[in-house]
Amino acid sequence: MRLATLEHRVVLLLGDEVADIATASDGAFGPDPMELYEQWDRFVDWASGPVTATGPLDLSLLGCPVPMPRQVFAIGLNYRAHAEESGMEIPTVPAAFTKFPASLSGPFDDIELVGEMNDWEAELVVVMGRRADRVDEAAGWAHVAGLTIGQDVSDRLLQFAAAGQFSLGKSRRGYGPIGPCVVTAEEVADPDNLGIGCSVDGVTVQEARTDDLIFSVPALIAELSAVVPLLPGDLIFTGTPAGIGLVREPPQFLQRGQVLETWIEGIGTIRNRCV
Ligand code: ZN
């Protein structure tokens, strides 16, 4: 199942068509994408039956698929090769911070750069379905609604100001494009081992597989939910692989006019122009 947001309404993607969920369900569900996660089990039941398309799919019109989660967790240094390139030890607990929810944006939105030290971070993003409170790792996946693609765009100058403030440095307006859709785990070949990467103006700068994650998706759910409940619709940006611009020789940052493309196997591609 593939969920997206079209003109602020939640839709199911059905090949080259969409089903507006409020219309197709005769009002059993509303158009608000966030409300759907509150009723995730009931929605999955309904969607397992026949669903009729209500219109054509125009990818370029898709908006942020999870526009206003209550909590957005993000994890630093979660790929072995990225921890090594950053000169850091392999962490024994997840290095967590937040991207403030108002920084999220759509899969094809422009990124309005501020300053000159903006970096890319391709990331697998988890969308929570069921509330997770002190969940064991073995039960982690059962609490996930689906997966999407994210860019944890980072203003490195702000991130390392004031002795380090990851949350603010990664939360400038529009610095969290996600999408193009939320894909349920059974739709991908192996949700623990997906190809992920990104390119700048067509030149690949990151390319990895998610089986290199230090803390897997279910391990992150166990670690985070031991501290605070994870709520339906919450996001977890699971960390970025090696290849960020900051550690290149010389360092490389996003420039206005460049196009940042980010992909994950089985999910799709998001494309954001820097302006
Ligand atoms: Zn990141």
mmCIF file of C-alpha atoms and ligand atoms in Angstrom:
data_model
loop_
_atom_site.group_PDB
_atom_site.id
_atom_site.type_symbol
_atom_site.label_atom_id
_atom_site.label_comp_id
_atom_site.label_asym_id
_atom_site.label_seq_id
_atom_site.Cartn_x
_atom_site.Cartn_y
_atom_site.Cartn_z
ATOM 1 C CA MET A 1 0.000 0.000 0.000
ATOM 2 C CA ARG A 2 1.252 3.458 -0.980
ATOM 3 C CA LEU A 3 -0.158 6.567 0.739
ATOM 4 C CA ALA A 4 0.412 10.099 -0.459
ATOM 5 C CA THR A 5 -0.982 13.610 -0.027
ATOM 6 C CA LEU A 6 -2.594 15.259 -3.033
ATOM 7 C CA GLU A 7 -3.834 18.823 -2.582
ATOM 8 C CA HIS A 8 -3.849 18.345 1.232
ATOM 9 C CA ARG A 9 -5.961 15.149 1.025
ATOM 10 C CA VAL A 10 -4.706 11.674 1.757
ATOM 11 C CA VAL A 11 -4.811 9.315 -1.248
ATOM 12 C CA LEU A 12 -3.915 5.732 -2.032
ATOM 13 C CA LEU A 13 -1.681 5.324 -5.080
ATOM 14 C CA LEU A 14 -3.071 2.694 -7.471
ATOM 15 C CA GLY A 15 -0.592 2.495 -10.369
ATOM 16 C CA ASP A 16 -1.102 5.640 -12.454
ATOM 17 C CA GLU A 17 -4.325 6.475 -10.617
ATOM 18 C CA VAL A 18 -5.197 7.591 -7.093
ATOM 19 C CA ALA A 19 -8.078 6.872 -4.730
ATOM 20 C CA ASP A 20 -9.045 9.840 -2.570
ATOM 21 C CA ILE A 21 -9.575 7.998 0.711
ATOM 22 C CA ALA A 22 -12.382 10.216 2.059
ATOM 23 C CA THR A 23 -14.310 9.859 -1.215
ATOM 24 C CA ALA A 24 -13.555 6.180 -1.832
ATOM 25 C CA SER A 25 -14.503 5.270 1.761
ATOM 26 C CA ASP A 26 -17.734 7.266 1.609
ATOM 27 C CA GLY A 27 -16.594 9.361 4.547
ATOM 28 C CA ALA A 28 -15.551 6.450 6.779
ATOM 29 C CA PHE A 29 -12.175 8.253 6.874
ATOM 30 C CA GLY A 30 -11.521 11.976 6.566
ATOM 31 C CA PRO A 31 -9.135 13.705 4.138
ATOM 32 C CA ASP A 32 -6.530 14.589 6.833
ATOM 33 C CA PRO A 33 -3.406 12.419 6.360
ATOM 34 C CA MET A 34 -2.526 12.655 10.066
ATOM 35 C CA GLU A 35 -5.927 11.361 11.235
ATOM 36 C CA LEU A 36 -5.428 8.139 9.319
ATOM 37 C CA TYR A 37 -2.562 7.059 11.587
ATOM 38 C CA GLU A 38 -4.837 7.438 14.632
ATOM 39 C CA GLN A 39 -7.073 4.755 13.129
ATOM 40 C CA TRP A 40 -4.349 2.717 11.489
ATOM 41 C CA ASP A 41 -5.700 -0.783 12.181
ATOM 42 C CA ARG A 42 -9.215 0.146 11.045
ATOM 43 C CA PHE A 43 -7.763 1.784 7.939
ATOM 44 C CA VAL A 44 -5.619 -1.239 7.025
ATOM 45 C CA ASP A 45 -8.758 -3.411 7.349
ATOM 46 C CA TRP A 46 -10.701 -1.138 5.013
ATOM 47 C CA ALA A 47 -7.846 -0.819 2.489
ATOM 48 C CA SER A 48 -7.486 -4.607 2.255
ATOM 49 C CA GLY A 49 -10.867 -4.662 0.497
ATOM 50 C CA PRO A 50 -11.531 -3.419 -3.058
ATOM 51 C CA VAL A 51 -10.772 0.315 -3.476
ATOM 52 C CA THR A 52 -11.922 2.237 -6.560
ATOM 53 C CA ALA A 53 -9.711 4.919 -8.132
ATOM 54 C CA THR A 54 -11.106 8.458 -8.101
ATOM 55 C CA GLY A 55 -8.680 10.206 -10.474
ATOM 56 C CA PRO A 56 -5.335 10.209 -12.280
ATOM 57 C CA LEU A 57 -1.953 10.458 -10.513
ATOM 58 C CA ASP A 58 0.168 13.525 -11.215
ATOM 59 C CA LEU A 59 3.364 12.930 -9.219
ATOM 60 C CA SER A 60 4.389 16.593 -9.385
ATOM 61 C CA LEU A 61 1.291 17.578 -7.351
ATOM 62 C CA LEU A 62 2.133 15.367 -4.365
ATOM 63 C CA GLY A 63 2.728 17.194 -1.092
ATOM 64 C CA CYS A 64 4.336 16.205 2.188
ATOM 65 C CA PRO A 65 2.826 12.762 2.973
ATOM 66 C CA VAL A 66 3.058 13.200 6.779
ATOM 67 C CA PRO A 67 2.681 16.962 7.145
ATOM 68 C CA MET A 68 2.355 17.491 10.910
ATOM 69 C CA PRO A 69 3.557 14.619 13.112
ATOM 70 C CA ARG A 70 3.613 15.305 16.853
ATOM 71 C CA GLN A 71 7.196 14.064 17.186
ATOM 72 C CA VAL A 72 10.041 13.764 14.686
ATOM 73 C CA PHE A 73 13.043 11.802 15.898
ATOM 74 C CA ALA A 74 16.301 11.867 13.974
ATOM 75 C CA ILE A 75 19.391 9.783 14.549
ATOM 76 C CA GLY A 76 23.013 10.823 14.026
ATOM 77 C CA LEU A 77 25.925 8.500 13.212
ATOM 78 C CA ASN A 78 23.777 5.432 12.500
ATOM 79 C CA TYR A 79 25.747 3.968 9.570
ATOM 80 C CA ARG A 80 29.114 2.409 10.330
ATOM 81 C CA ALA A 81 30.820 3.999 7.316
ATOM 82 C CA HIS A 82 29.388 7.441 8.189
ATOM 83 C CA ALA A 83 30.556 7.203 11.823
ATOM 84 C CA GLU A 84 34.023 6.333 10.491
ATOM 85 C CA GLU A 85 34.129 9.204 7.954
ATOM 86 C CA SER A 86 33.072 11.587 10.761
ATOM 87 C CA GLY A 87 35.951 10.344 12.927
ATOM 88 C CA MET A 88 33.508 9.268 15.660
ATOM 89 C CA GLU A 89 33.286 6.068 17.714
ATOM 90 C CA ILE A 90 30.451 3.642 16.902
ATOM 91 C CA PRO A 91 27.710 4.772 19.327
ATOM 92 C CA THR A 92 26.320 2.350 21.930
ATOM 93 C CA VAL A 93 23.047 4.296 22.301
ATOM 94 C CA PRO A 94 21.331 6.122 19.421
ATOM 95 C CA ALA A 95 22.455 9.744 19.036
ATOM 96 C CA ALA A 96 18.962 11.245 18.855
ATOM 97 C CA PHE A 97 17.788 14.785 18.143
ATOM 98 C CA THR A 98 14.637 16.265 16.613
ATOM 99 C CA LYS A 99 13.757 17.952 13.383
ATOM 100 C CA PHE A 100 10.984 20.322 14.428
ATOM 101 C CA PRO A 101 7.814 19.248 12.544
ATOM 102 C CA ALA A 102 7.282 22.653 10.872
ATOM 103 C CA SER A 103 10.548 22.119 8.931
ATOM 104 C CA LEU A 104 9.011 19.253 6.912
ATOM 105 C CA SER A 105 8.178 19.804 3.241
ATOM 106 C CA GLY A 106 7.001 17.980 0.130
ATOM 107 C CA PRO A 107 8.872 15.544 -2.123
ATOM 108 C CA PHE A 108 9.320 18.028 -4.986
ATOM 109 C CA ASP A 109 9.444 21.300 -3.040
ATOM 110 C CA ASP A 110 12.313 23.759 -3.430
ATOM 111 C CA ILE A 111 14.834 24.040 -0.601
ATOM 112 C CA GLU A 112 15.399 27.692 0.227
ATOM 113 C CA LEU A 113 19.032 27.709 1.324
ATOM 114 C CA VAL A 114 20.133 30.013 4.140
ATOM 115 C CA GLY A 115 23.871 30.693 4.355
ATOM 116 C CA GLU A 116 26.626 28.759 2.579
ATOM 117 C CA MET A 117 27.163 25.577 4.625
ATOM 118 C CA ASN A 118 24.139 23.448 3.740
ATOM 119 C CA ASP A 119 24.647 19.706 3.407
ATOM 120 C CA TRP A 120 22.663 16.710 2.147
ATOM 121 C CA GLU A 121 21.713 13.639 4.207
ATOM 122 C CA ALA A 122 19.694 10.923 2.438
ATOM 123 C CA GLU A 123 17.651 9.003 5.025
ATOM 124 C CA LEU A 124 15.160 6.191 5.402
ATOM 125 C CA VAL A 125 12.220 7.628 7.364
ATOM 126 C CA VAL A 126 9.915 5.455 9.491
ATOM 127 C CA VAL A 127 6.255 6.437 9.931
ATOM 128 C CA MET A 128 4.706 5.053 13.110
ATOM 129 C CA GLY A 129 1.305 3.328 12.954
ATOM 130 C CA ARG A 130 0.512 1.968 16.387
ATOM 131 C CA ARG A 131 1.473 3.799 19.591
ATOM 132 C CA ALA A 132 4.742 2.258 20.825
ATOM 133 C CA ASP A 133 5.504 2.436 24.544
ATOM 134 C CA ARG A 134 8.326 0.247 25.900
ATOM 135 C CA VAL A 135 8.240 -2.013 22.859
ATOM 136 C CA ASP A 136 10.656 -4.934 22.483
ATOM 137 C CA GLU A 137 12.825 -4.996 19.382
ATOM 138 C CA ALA A 138 11.040 -8.155 18.161
ATOM 139 C CA ALA A 139 7.736 -6.222 18.102
ATOM 140 C CA GLY A 140 9.200 -3.083 16.503
ATOM 141 C CA TRP A 141 8.052 -3.581 12.909
ATOM 142 C CA ALA A 142 4.465 -4.340 14.052
ATOM 143 C CA HIS A 143 4.204 -0.714 15.234
ATOM 144 C CA VAL A 144 5.297 0.806 11.903
ATOM 145 C CA ALA A 145 2.778 2.120 9.359
ATOM 146 C CA GLY A 146 5.296 2.471 6.557
ATOM 147 C CA LEU A 147 8.516 3.894 5.186
ATOM 148 C CA THR A 148 9.317 6.983 3.203
ATOM 149 C CA ILE A 149 12.339 8.873 1.840
ATOM 150 C CA GLY A 150 13.711 11.911 3.634
ATOM 151 C CA GLN A 151 16.441 14.498 3.288
ATOM 152 C CA ASP A 152 17.831 15.672 6.624
ATOM 153 C CA VAL A 153 19.126 18.905 5.073
ATOM 154 C CA SER A 154 21.609 20.380 7.534
ATOM 155 C CA ASP A 155 22.916 23.902 8.033
ATOM 156 C CA ARG A 156 26.328 22.856 9.391
ATOM 157 C CA LEU A 157 27.132 26.379 10.614
ATOM 158 C CA LEU A 158 23.996 26.503 12.791
ATOM 159 C CA GLN A 159 24.320 22.822 13.744
ATOM 160 C CA PHE A 160 27.716 23.334 15.358
ATOM 161 C CA ALA A 161 27.031 26.824 16.793
ATOM 162 C CA ALA A 162 26.542 27.227 20.558
ATOM 163 C CA ALA A 163 28.621 24.070 21.213
ATOM 164 C CA GLY A 164 26.313 22.015 18.995
ATOM 165 C CA GLN A 165 22.578 22.287 18.422
ATOM 166 C CA PHE A 166 21.591 19.589 15.953
ATOM 167 C CA SER A 167 17.835 20.171 16.237
ATOM 168 C CA LEU A 168 17.881 23.822 15.167
ATOM 169 C CA GLY A 169 20.577 23.316 12.516
ATOM 170 C CA LYS A 170 18.412 20.692 10.823
ATOM 171 C CA SER A 171 15.082 22.502 11.148
ATOM 172 C CA ARG A 172 15.275 25.499 8.863
ATOM 173 C CA ARG A 173 12.117 26.052 6.823
ATOM 174 C CA GLY A 174 11.792 23.340 4.172
ATOM 175 C CA TYR A 175 14.934 21.476 5.324
ATOM 176 C CA GLY A 176 12.958 18.229 5.746
ATOM 177 C CA PRO A 177 11.535 17.132 2.382
ATOM 178 C CA ILE A 178 9.913 13.682 2.589
ATOM 179 C CA GLY A 179 7.916 11.470 0.226
ATOM 180 C CA PRO A 180 6.849 10.854 -2.431
ATOM 181 C CA CYS A 181 4.637 8.379 -0.539
ATOM 182 C CA VAL A 182 4.497 6.193 2.561
ATOM 183 C CA VAL A 183 5.045 2.569 1.560
ATOM 184 C CA THR A 184 3.968 -0.243 3.891
ATOM 185 C CA ALA A 185 6.755 -2.658 4.818
ATOM 186 C CA GLU A 186 5.271 -5.678 3.026
ATOM 187 C CA GLU A 187 5.568 -3.797 -0.292
ATOM 188 C CA VAL A 188 9.380 -3.783 -0.255
ATOM 189 C CA ALA A 189 11.570 -6.831 -0.766
ATOM 190 C CA ASP A 190 13.416 -6.652 2.587
ATOM 191 C CA PRO A 191 12.600 -3.635 4.779
ATOM 192 C CA ASP A 192 15.867 -4.154 6.717
ATOM 193 C CA ASN A 193 18.048 -4.051 3.599
ATOM 194 C CA LEU A 194 17.160 -1.334 1.079
ATOM 195 C CA GLY A 195 19.400 0.509 -1.360
ATOM 196 C CA ILE A 196 19.547 4.245 -0.525
ATOM 197 C CA GLY A 197 21.352 7.158 -2.106
ATOM 198 C CA CYS A 198 21.294 10.702 -3.360
ATOM 199 C CA SER A 199 22.816 12.803 -6.107
ATOM 200 C CA VAL A 200 23.584 16.479 -6.628
ATOM 201 C CA ASP A 201 23.031 17.633 -10.227
ATOM 202 C CA GLY A 202 23.121 13.978 -11.324
ATOM 203 C CA VAL A 203 26.415 13.121 -9.556
ATOM 204 C CA THR A 204 25.889 10.385 -6.954
ATOM 205 C CA VAL A 205 27.221 11.529 -3.572
ATOM 206 C CA GLN A 206 25.757 8.873 -1.240
ATOM 207 C CA GLU A 207 25.054 5.220 -1.985
ATOM 208 C CA ALA A 208 24.571 2.510 0.640
ATOM 209 C CA ARG A 209 22.240 -0.158 1.966
ATOM 210 C CA THR A 210 20.175 0.078 5.132
ATOM 211 C CA ASP A 211 21.600 -3.226 6.436
ATOM 212 C CA ASP A 212 24.652 -1.097 7.391
ATOM 213 C CA LEU A 213 22.526 0.674 10.051
ATOM 214 C CA ILE A 214 24.084 0.384 13.523
ATOM 215 C CA PHE A 215 20.596 0.580 15.109
ATOM 216 C CA SER A 216 18.043 -1.115 12.830
ATOM 217 C CA VAL A 217 14.473 0.188 12.550
ATOM 218 C CA PRO A 218 13.112 -2.187 15.252
ATOM 219 C CA ALA A 219 16.158 -1.508 17.473
ATOM 220 C CA LEU A 220 15.497 2.252 17.224
ATOM 221 C CA ILE A 221 11.831 1.736 18.150
ATOM 222 C CA ALA A 222 12.893 -0.297 21.189
ATOM 223 C CA GLU A 223 15.523 2.265 22.284
ATOM 224 C CA LEU A 224 13.354 5.362 21.742
ATOM 225 C CA SER A 225 10.126 3.875 23.143
ATOM 226 C CA ALA A 226 12.006 2.897 26.314
ATOM 227 C CA VAL A 227 12.374 6.660 26.927
ATOM 228 C CA VAL A 228 9.182 8.205 25.533
ATOM 229 C CA PRO A 229 6.071 6.786 23.806
ATOM 230 C CA LEU A 230 6.102 6.939 19.990
ATOM 231 C CA LEU A 231 2.731 8.140 18.707
ATOM 232 C CA PRO A 232 0.788 7.298 15.547
ATOM 233 C CA GLY A 233 2.127 9.403 12.673
ATOM 234 C CA ASP A 234 5.455 10.145 14.382
ATOM 235 C CA LEU A 235 8.550 10.046 12.162
ATOM 236 C CA ILE A 236 12.017 8.609 12.740
ATOM 237 C CA PHE A 237 14.766 9.844 10.398
ATOM 238 C CA THR A 238 17.047 6.831 10.792
ATOM 239 C CA GLY A 239 20.408 8.444 9.982
ATOM 240 C CA THR A 240 22.486 9.048 6.890
ATOM 241 C CA PRO A 241 25.131 6.889 5.182
ATOM 242 C CA ALA A 242 28.681 7.972 4.298
ATOM 243 C CA GLY A 243 29.252 10.641 1.671
ATOM 244 C CA ILE A 244 28.047 13.906 3.242
ATOM 245 C CA GLY A 245 29.609 17.119 1.938
ATOM 246 C CA LEU A 246 31.091 18.339 5.240
ATOM 247 C CA VAL A 247 33.807 15.672 5.445
ATOM 248 C CA ARG A 248 34.877 15.858 1.793
ATOM 249 C CA GLU A 249 38.281 17.277 0.845
ATOM 250 C CA PRO A 250 37.618 20.107 0.260
ATOM 251 C CA PRO A 251 34.175 20.307 1.926
ATOM 252 C CA GLN A 252 31.287 20.535 -0.515
ATOM 253 C CA PHE A 253 27.965 22.242 0.185
ATOM 254 C CA LEU A 254 24.668 22.664 -1.653
ATOM 255 C CA GLN A 255 24.572 25.592 -4.077
ATOM 256 C CA ARG A 256 21.577 27.560 -5.293
ATOM 257 C CA GLY A 257 20.348 26.146 -8.602
ATOM 258 C CA GLN A 258 21.464 22.586 -7.853
ATOM 259 C CA VAL A 259 18.996 19.695 -7.900
ATOM 260 C CA LEU A 260 19.147 17.180 -5.055
ATOM 261 C CA GLU A 261 17.665 13.772 -5.880
ATOM 262 C CA THR A 262 17.194 11.143 -3.169
ATOM 263 C CA TRP A 263 16.054 7.574 -3.713
ATOM 264 C CA ILE A 264 15.304 4.382 -1.801
ATOM 265 C CA GLU A 265 14.780 1.002 -3.414
ATOM 266 C CA GLY A 266 11.087 0.070 -3.532
ATOM 267 C CA ILE A 267 9.897 3.513 -2.394
ATOM 268 C CA GLY A 268 10.841 5.926 -5.194
ATOM 269 C CA THR A 269 12.638 9.241 -5.626
ATOM 270 C CA ILE A 270 12.228 12.756 -4.267
ATOM 271 C CA ARG A 271 13.663 15.719 -6.149
ATOM 272 C CA ASN A 272 14.344 19.117 -4.619
ATOM 273 C CA ARG A 273 15.834 22.172 -6.248
ATOM 274 C CA CYS A 274 18.003 24.436 -4.123
ATOM 275 C CA VAL A 275 17.032 28.091 -4.410
HETATM 276 ZN ZN ZN B 1 20.614 12.986 9.548
#
